[in-house]
Amino acid sequence: MANSHSSIVIAAGLSGVVSAINNGLAITPPMGWNNWNAFGCDVSENLLLSTSQQILSLGLRDLGYNYVVLDDCWQDPRGRDQNGKLQPEASKFPSGLKSISDHLHRQGFKYGMYSSAGEMTCARFAEGSLDHEVDDANSFAEWGVDMLKYDSCYHMGRVGTPTASFNRFKAMSDALKSTGRNILLNLCNWGEDLVHTWGMSISNSWRITGDIYDSFTRPDDLCGCNTLSPGDVNCVAPGTHCSVLFILNKVAPFADRSIPGGWSDLDMLEVGQGGMTDEEYKAHFALWAALKSPLFLGNDLRSVSASALTILNNPAIIALSQDPHGRSVTRVQRDVVGVPKDNWGVGETHVWSGYLHNGDQVVILLNAGDEDMQMSVSLAEIFVAFGPGGSAPHVKSDWALHDLWAHRMSDATAEALLAAKTEGERSRLLKKANWYNATEIPYAQGLANDDPRLFGEKVGVVEAGGVMKVDVKRHAAKVLRLRRVKKEGESFKAKGIAREERHERDEL
Ligand code: GLA
């Protein structure tokens, strides 16, 4: 499987990356905002447009958050109109959906909407799109929709084998294609029927668990597989209360399945919702970025705090998500620490490691245990994907460690930004802070230019053959970008090595 992914990427060569669905979308993980986590069914035109204005003026659109997605509950509860067309509830969307998409497009956003591959939506709105795929895809295209989140509730029993689910979702994928409008498709069947083995053929991303909730580690029966059959990719009892740690453990065995154009979706972000500490939110965000999940903000941006904003607007972390190499970190170490509580998933540490396009390596040391601790990992383990047992040539180099949280925006700047009364004032503050703008300098370019805003701060070196030892607070993660230390007179050769590495990695 890894080979077929790699050959796809290699075959694309210089002419751009080809993905399995091959619609040219989501070549890096999509980013944006979705109303569900913060607002549930409380949706309206006003919510979408006041939020898009905030995303724009806080500089978040220019960091890459460019999809604005309306989730469930937008429909007229009476169902379809006389012609069988889906219709929005007029009191929530008085100007109609086309006017919303026009507005968003004028602001430089893309517009996302929601439906379910079932007879009803998950919040039990009257009409899902099952057996109405062509009509509904045409409605989405007419409304100027750029992304469809396609859920799986009330599927009428058409589930239980990969073929049943594949066919049910493929009907919408085909219908969207035949509209002639290029619409990103995000499947939401919570990991059922081994979606990680077929999602990439028909969609740009696929959810792999039940719904996230605003907790870092707390196991909950409503996220069924927590207690039933931990770590088993076949365990599906999706539920609604999945913690960050649960989702990480679920994706770990198939983190490598994401490819440019098709990504495992770890669900929308909880950063800023209030249930986790600052360190927990930093870890959640960095892991979602490095695991190449779509990055959809899930908080109320009209009342965002300085601490949440300065997590979400860290360009050095976002650059991990948008790295041109387009592969997830994988887990190279997992330990159960202390006395694990009676539920699986509490009291553990992870090390995640992954190759980046320019030859750097990202390493995330996660301490999900209850005590601060010193974690250690050897270069041999960090580079195990290039050869086990220390055989990777990388182990012979010294590596500089860059802390990617070092240049987090200051609270004072964030507070001034949030308090600013006009768009002009906000834009001046962002300029003064020299904040990254990916609309002006795409991440690929910024990375190629060694833009210091994407590389954090050098905090140490691990010598060849060595072991990295790092203090990590409880419920926190250290996010390090490892940069090869060039030996004197080696600069040209080092670039050559980076190219070879890319090739080697692609051929794994
Ligand atoms: C399901 C999805 C959620 C959200 C709700 C809406 O639970 O997994 O992300 O879309 O439906 O009802």
XYZ file of C-alpha atoms and ligand atoms in Angstrom:
520
model
C 0.000 0.000 0.000
C 2.767 2.402 0.919
C 4.333 1.634 -2.445
C 1.272 2.501 -4.413
C 0.950 5.793 -2.545
C 4.582 6.579 -3.159
C 4.488 5.800 -6.810
C 1.531 8.133 -7.158
C 3.565 10.947 -5.662
C 6.695 10.140 -7.624
C 4.764 9.804 -10.885
C 3.477 13.318 -10.388
C 7.055 14.528 -10.619
C 7.434 18.194 -11.278
C 4.021 18.705 -12.757
C 2.229 18.679 -9.401
C 0.997 16.054 -7.001
C -1.649 13.611 -8.147
C -4.013 12.098 -5.623
C -6.264 9.069 -5.917
C -9.509 11.038 -6.281
C -7.514 13.312 -8.517
C -9.723 16.389 -8.334
C -6.735 18.629 -7.651
C -8.110 19.700 -4.256
C -6.627 19.388 -0.764
C -3.069 18.865 -1.955
C -2.222 19.962 1.570
C -4.730 19.395 4.394
C -7.718 21.740 4.081
C -8.066 24.466 6.731
C -10.993 26.580 7.844
C -13.765 26.954 10.403
C -16.847 24.828 11.094
C -19.666 25.866 13.411
C -20.507 22.453 14.936
C -18.216 22.212 17.992
C -19.140 25.623 19.360
C -22.683 26.149 18.109
C -24.277 22.802 17.270
C -27.634 23.568 15.677
C -27.586 27.281 16.456
C -26.703 28.275 12.893
C -27.547 31.387 10.910
C -26.436 33.673 8.150
C -25.325 36.157 10.769
C -23.125 33.574 12.513
C -21.378 32.619 9.274
C -20.776 36.150 8.069
C -19.761 37.666 11.382
C -17.338 34.769 11.821
C -15.860 35.089 8.352
C -15.218 38.767 9.054
C -13.345 37.811 12.234
C -11.282 35.140 10.466
C -10.308 37.723 7.913
C -9.474 40.603 10.191
C -7.597 38.520 12.770
C -5.271 37.429 9.948
C -6.432 33.815 10.146
C -7.550 33.572 6.518
C -4.064 34.656 5.521
C -2.607 31.876 7.641
C -4.576 29.388 5.535
C -7.983 29.025 7.244
C -9.979 29.599 4.121
C -13.033 27.302 4.228
C -16.113 28.485 6.138
C -18.335 25.458 6.736
C -21.999 25.365 7.671
C -22.659 22.051 9.440
C -25.989 20.340 10.210
C -29.345 22.020 10.981
C -29.505 24.464 8.094
C -32.515 22.817 6.473
C -36.121 23.814 6.484
C -37.570 21.313 8.980
C -40.434 20.675 6.547
C -38.000 18.945 4.223
C -37.713 19.322 0.459
C -39.673 21.841 -1.609
C -42.368 20.866 -4.122
C -39.734 20.064 -6.719
C -37.822 17.785 -4.392
C -35.056 20.312 -3.811
C -33.397 20.756 -0.422
C -34.211 24.134 1.057
C -32.638 26.172 3.850
C -34.697 27.453 6.750
C -35.587 30.991 5.682
C -35.584 32.476 9.181
C -31.964 31.366 9.677
C -30.788 32.288 6.178
C -32.994 35.170 5.003
C -30.773 36.069 2.047
C -30.433 32.487 0.839
C -27.386 30.279 0.560
C -26.131 31.617 -2.763
C -25.855 35.056 -1.279
C -23.765 33.630 1.583
C -21.411 31.855 -0.791
C -21.099 35.005 -2.940
C -20.241 37.003 0.159
C -17.653 34.455 1.295
C -16.126 34.273 -2.161
C -15.778 38.047 -2.277
C -13.885 37.829 1.009
C -11.537 35.213 -0.457
C -13.108 32.242 1.353
C -14.471 28.946 0.142
C -17.903 27.797 1.237
C -18.615 24.407 2.805
C -21.925 22.702 3.583
C -23.241 19.516 5.156
C -25.454 16.581 4.310
C -25.755 12.942 5.309
C -25.629 9.712 3.264
C -28.818 8.630 4.960
C -32.535 9.340 5.096
C -32.029 12.120 7.671
C -29.149 14.228 8.888
C -27.468 13.333 12.181
C -29.451 16.029 13.997
C -32.584 14.464 12.457
C -33.347 17.102 9.910
C -35.846 15.709 7.490
C -33.819 14.945 4.455
C -30.504 13.271 3.985
C -29.071 12.838 0.502
C -29.248 9.045 0.264
C -30.804 8.215 -3.120
C -31.026 11.951 -3.889
C -27.348 12.373 -4.663
C -27.655 13.894 -8.136
C -30.369 16.412 -7.211
C -28.581 17.449 -4.043
C -25.172 17.724 -5.675
C -26.773 20.021 -8.244
C -28.238 22.165 -5.459
C -24.828 22.404 -3.783
C -23.221 23.408 -7.073
C -25.931 26.046 -7.720
C -25.367 27.496 -4.274
C -21.660 27.901 -5.027
C -20.554 25.263 -2.531
C -16.826 24.389 -2.550
C -16.807 21.596 0.047
C -19.306 19.020 1.240
C -19.051 17.378 4.655
C -20.945 14.152 4.096
C -22.124 12.371 7.233
C -23.346 8.819 7.738
C -26.393 8.892 10.035
C -29.639 7.051 9.241
C -28.003 5.013 6.517
C -30.933 2.574 6.231
C -28.696 -0.365 7.051
C -26.455 0.142 4.037
C -23.364 -0.368 6.135
C -21.384 -3.260 7.576
C -18.958 -4.006 4.761
C -16.426 -1.802 3.015
C -18.332 -2.339 -0.243
C -21.666 -1.201 1.201
C -20.199 1.986 2.620
C -17.952 2.635 -0.376
C -20.889 2.449 -2.776
C -23.124 4.626 -0.623
C -20.482 7.383 -0.490
C -19.298 6.927 -4.064
C -22.761 7.873 -5.304
C -22.243 11.384 -3.923
C -18.644 11.572 -5.089
C -19.794 10.783 -8.650
C -22.729 13.170 -8.425
C -20.503 16.026 -7.289
C -18.095 15.316 -10.127
C -20.865 15.387 -12.692
C -21.986 18.869 -11.609
C -18.846 20.243 -13.252
C -18.055 22.256 -10.103
C -14.952 21.110 -8.280
C -16.219 20.356 -4.765
C -14.000 18.999 -2.014
C -15.605 15.922 -0.421
C -15.110 15.251 3.298
C -16.532 11.875 4.376
C -17.781 11.584 7.916
C -18.391 7.898 8.631
C -16.284 7.811 11.803
C -13.870 5.071 10.697
C -16.592 2.556 9.856
C -16.029 -0.191 7.308
C -12.276 0.480 7.138
C -12.719 3.848 5.452
C -8.967 4.426 5.752
C -8.513 1.766 3.066
C -10.889 3.245 0.468
C -11.667 6.857 1.408
C -8.845 8.217 -0.727
C -10.370 6.775 -3.918
C -13.504 8.885 -3.725
C -12.906 11.744 -1.310
C -10.417 14.310 -0.071
C -10.675 13.369 3.614
C -12.419 10.854 5.848
C -13.212 10.955 9.548
C -11.680 8.096 11.484
C -13.460 8.303 14.852
C -16.655 9.371 16.523
C -17.004 13.017 17.488
C -14.240 14.748 19.379
C -15.074 16.411 22.687
C -13.270 19.066 24.655
C -11.134 16.748 26.789
C -7.500 15.761 26.480
C -7.555 12.264 27.965
C -10.861 11.549 29.690
C -12.269 8.192 28.552
C -16.017 8.188 28.052
C -18.358 5.305 27.282
C -20.010 7.383 24.584
C -16.805 7.008 22.569
C -17.374 3.290 22.528
C -14.037 1.756 21.674
C -12.402 3.379 24.680
C -13.432 0.524 26.859
C -14.440 -2.158 24.396
C -11.437 -2.948 22.321
C -8.678 -0.391 22.550
C -6.438 0.139 19.581
C -8.388 -2.251 17.354
C -8.965 -0.560 13.995
C -12.017 -2.732 13.534
C -13.619 -1.536 16.726
C -16.370 0.789 15.652
C -18.789 2.265 18.111
C -18.240 5.817 17.001
C -20.093 7.839 19.594
C -19.684 11.447 20.493
C -17.218 11.871 23.353
C -13.794 11.031 21.952
C -10.807 12.627 23.679
C -7.682 13.892 21.942
C -5.734 10.919 23.289
C -8.340 8.430 22.113
C -8.216 9.857 18.580
C -4.402 9.705 18.514
C -4.440 6.065 19.563
C -7.072 5.258 16.959
C -5.175 6.809 14.053
C -1.714 5.562 15.052
C -1.780 2.220 13.161
C -2.757 3.888 9.888
C -1.338 7.381 10.193
C 0.650 6.708 7.022
C -2.494 6.402 4.871
C -2.875 10.128 4.338
C -1.611 11.346 0.991
C -1.738 14.656 -0.856
C -5.369 14.984 -1.928
C -6.714 12.522 0.685
C -6.346 12.858 4.450
C -7.437 11.077 7.620
C -9.688 13.522 9.435
C -9.138 13.632 13.204
C -12.209 15.915 13.585
C -12.554 19.619 14.164
C -10.380 21.434 16.689
C -11.484 22.089 20.263
C -8.861 24.790 20.900
C -10.496 27.740 22.662
C -13.594 25.890 23.846
C -12.576 25.989 27.502
C -12.284 22.329 28.572
C -8.519 21.925 28.270
C -5.470 23.720 29.609
C -3.227 25.889 27.465
C -0.621 23.116 27.224
C -3.272 20.566 26.264
C -4.589 22.806 23.514
C -1.051 23.418 22.215
C -0.453 19.666 22.077
C -3.834 19.008 20.425
C -3.168 21.634 17.759
C 0.415 20.605 16.997
C -0.474 16.920 16.732
C -3.425 17.622 14.428
C -1.082 19.686 12.239
C 1.723 17.109 12.158
C -0.725 14.231 11.597
C -2.068 16.155 8.591
C -5.638 16.226 9.755
C -7.801 18.830 8.080
C -7.514 21.828 10.435
C -10.966 23.234 11.108
C -11.266 25.751 13.894
C -14.199 24.780 16.102
C -14.441 27.676 18.537
C -16.429 30.922 18.587
C -14.042 33.345 16.934
C -16.097 36.363 17.933
C -15.114 35.797 21.553
C -11.734 34.096 21.088
C -9.225 34.599 23.912
C -5.653 35.773 23.388
C -4.357 32.366 24.497
C -6.482 30.462 21.982
C -5.679 32.898 19.188
C -1.945 32.610 19.767
C -2.135 28.839 19.524
C -4.179 28.853 16.323
C -2.129 31.545 14.598
C 1.324 30.011 15.084
C 2.728 29.783 11.540
C 5.607 27.491 12.558
C 3.052 24.850 13.595
C 0.757 25.425 10.610
C 3.785 24.984 8.339
C 3.950 21.357 9.556
C 0.431 20.828 8.279
C 1.068 22.562 4.970
C 4.511 21.049 4.328
C 4.784 20.046 0.647
C 5.913 16.525 1.465
C 2.339 15.740 2.539
C 2.893 12.780 4.856
C 1.848 12.364 8.460
C 4.165 11.844 11.379
C 4.031 8.280 12.650
C 4.382 7.050 16.210
C 7.811 5.643 16.980
C 7.421 5.133 20.711
C 4.533 4.565 23.128
C 4.940 3.872 26.839
C 2.445 3.426 29.577
C 3.667 5.398 32.567
C 2.883 5.616 36.261
C -0.085 3.647 37.410
C -2.572 3.575 34.585
C -6.089 4.279 35.722
C -8.707 1.603 35.143
C -9.464 2.966 31.695
C -7.048 2.462 28.850
C -5.416 5.550 27.473
C -4.571 7.390 30.673
C -0.969 7.630 31.801
C 1.024 7.238 28.617
C 3.704 8.968 26.569
C 4.190 9.013 22.827
C 6.922 10.085 20.449
C 5.785 10.967 16.931
C 8.281 11.589 14.143
C 8.030 12.562 10.496
C 9.998 13.665 7.490
C 9.583 17.169 6.074
C 10.107 18.336 2.513
C 13.367 20.209 3.097
C 15.042 17.292 4.888
C 14.132 18.436 8.414
C 12.393 16.035 10.765
C 9.555 16.949 13.121
C 9.522 15.193 16.485
C 6.686 15.529 18.990
C 7.126 14.232 22.525
C 3.720 13.899 24.161
C 3.339 13.427 27.887
C -0.250 12.381 28.529
C 0.680 11.133 31.994
C -0.197 12.823 35.257
C 3.320 13.968 36.234
C 5.909 16.231 34.619
C 8.731 14.037 33.359
C 11.892 13.805 31.351
C 11.279 11.953 28.101
C 14.022 10.529 25.943
C 14.256 9.224 22.415
C 17.269 8.204 20.350
C 18.087 9.400 16.846
C 17.867 5.717 15.860
C 14.190 5.670 16.858
C 13.458 9.100 15.402
C 14.715 7.980 11.998
C 13.462 4.392 12.144
C 11.423 4.925 8.950
C 14.712 5.152 7.059
C 16.076 1.927 8.538
C 15.616 0.203 11.915
C 18.275 -0.447 14.527
C 20.180 2.773 13.878
C 20.891 1.849 10.251
C 19.425 5.101 8.872
C 22.245 7.322 7.557
C 20.615 10.277 9.317
C 21.726 8.902 12.680
C 25.305 9.783 11.736
C 24.598 13.529 11.661
C 24.257 16.087 14.424
C 20.793 17.673 14.568
C 19.835 21.113 15.845
C 16.572 21.209 17.786
C 14.156 24.049 17.065
C 11.279 24.702 19.451
C 8.279 25.553 17.258
C 6.368 27.272 20.046
C 9.222 29.687 20.806
C 7.839 32.532 18.717
C 4.202 32.240 19.705
C 2.528 35.656 19.395
C 2.729 37.602 22.654
C -0.412 38.023 24.746
C 0.015 41.792 24.527
C -0.058 41.761 20.720
C -2.981 39.342 20.660
C -4.920 41.430 23.151
C -4.301 44.595 21.153
C -5.439 42.773 18.010
C -8.622 41.574 19.675
C -9.361 45.004 21.146
C -8.756 46.888 17.878
C -11.844 48.701 16.670
C -11.179 48.815 12.941
C -9.919 46.500 10.239
C -7.186 49.000 9.434
C -5.931 48.968 12.993
C -5.817 45.161 13.012
C -3.944 45.035 9.774
C -1.380 47.571 11.085
C -0.867 45.467 14.226
C -0.284 42.317 12.181
C 2.220 44.146 9.981
C 3.992 45.601 12.999
C 4.284 42.112 14.508
C 5.658 40.964 11.121
C 3.098 38.173 11.204
C 3.204 35.467 8.557
C 0.857 35.854 5.595
C 0.504 32.684 3.520
C -1.595 34.468 0.906
C 1.489 36.546 0.112
C 4.101 33.848 0.760
C 2.713 30.304 0.476
C 4.157 27.941 3.084
C 6.109 25.988 0.457
C 7.884 29.177 -0.528
C 8.447 30.354 3.029
C 9.952 26.990 3.922
C 12.153 26.947 0.841
C 13.386 30.434 1.761
C 14.116 29.441 5.377
C 11.700 32.149 6.539
C 12.571 32.426 10.257
C 8.899 32.769 11.173
C 8.430 29.083 10.268
C 11.354 27.593 12.169
C 10.909 28.546 15.820
C 14.062 28.963 17.888
C 17.144 26.770 18.169
C 17.230 25.323 21.684
C 19.884 22.614 21.505
C 21.689 19.956 19.501
C 21.596 16.147 19.512
C 24.885 14.690 18.464
C 25.290 11.845 15.982
C 24.157 8.533 17.416
C 22.760 10.349 20.412
C 19.674 10.408 22.542
C 17.464 13.435 22.972
C 16.345 14.117 26.533
C 13.544 16.605 26.993
C 11.532 17.791 29.983
C 7.845 17.635 29.189
C 5.139 18.905 31.529
C 2.135 16.746 32.334
C -0.476 16.837 29.592
C 1.803 18.696 27.228
C 3.895 18.140 24.136
C 7.299 19.407 23.033
C 7.260 20.130 19.333
C 10.725 20.144 17.803
C 11.927 20.643 14.285
C 15.244 18.850 13.806
C 17.594 20.480 11.313
C 20.711 18.699 10.145
C 23.847 20.473 11.342
C 26.007 20.905 8.286
C 29.645 20.111 8.689
C 32.091 22.732 7.424
C 32.158 22.991 3.630
C 29.170 20.642 3.368
C 26.398 23.001 2.397
C 26.007 21.852 -1.227
C 26.246 18.182 -0.251
C 23.674 18.640 2.484
C 21.160 19.828 -0.080
C 21.900 16.747 -2.163
C 21.323 14.554 0.843
C 17.992 16.202 1.447
C 16.901 15.351 -2.074
C 17.984 11.727 -1.702
C 16.126 11.456 1.554
C 12.956 12.632 -0.067
C 13.359 9.958 -2.663
C 14.173 7.255 -0.146
C 11.165 8.184 1.937
C 8.852 8.108 -1.038
C 10.038 4.651 -1.881
C 9.416 3.213 1.543
C -22.211 13.885 13.363
C -20.831 14.377 12.911
C -20.530 15.719 13.560
C -21.611 16.737 13.198
C -22.978 16.188 13.596
C -24.117 17.059 13.084
O -22.238 13.585 14.714
O -19.867 13.431 13.238
O -19.265 16.189 13.174
O -21.569 16.985 11.818
O -23.191 14.881 13.080
O -25.365 16.561 13.436
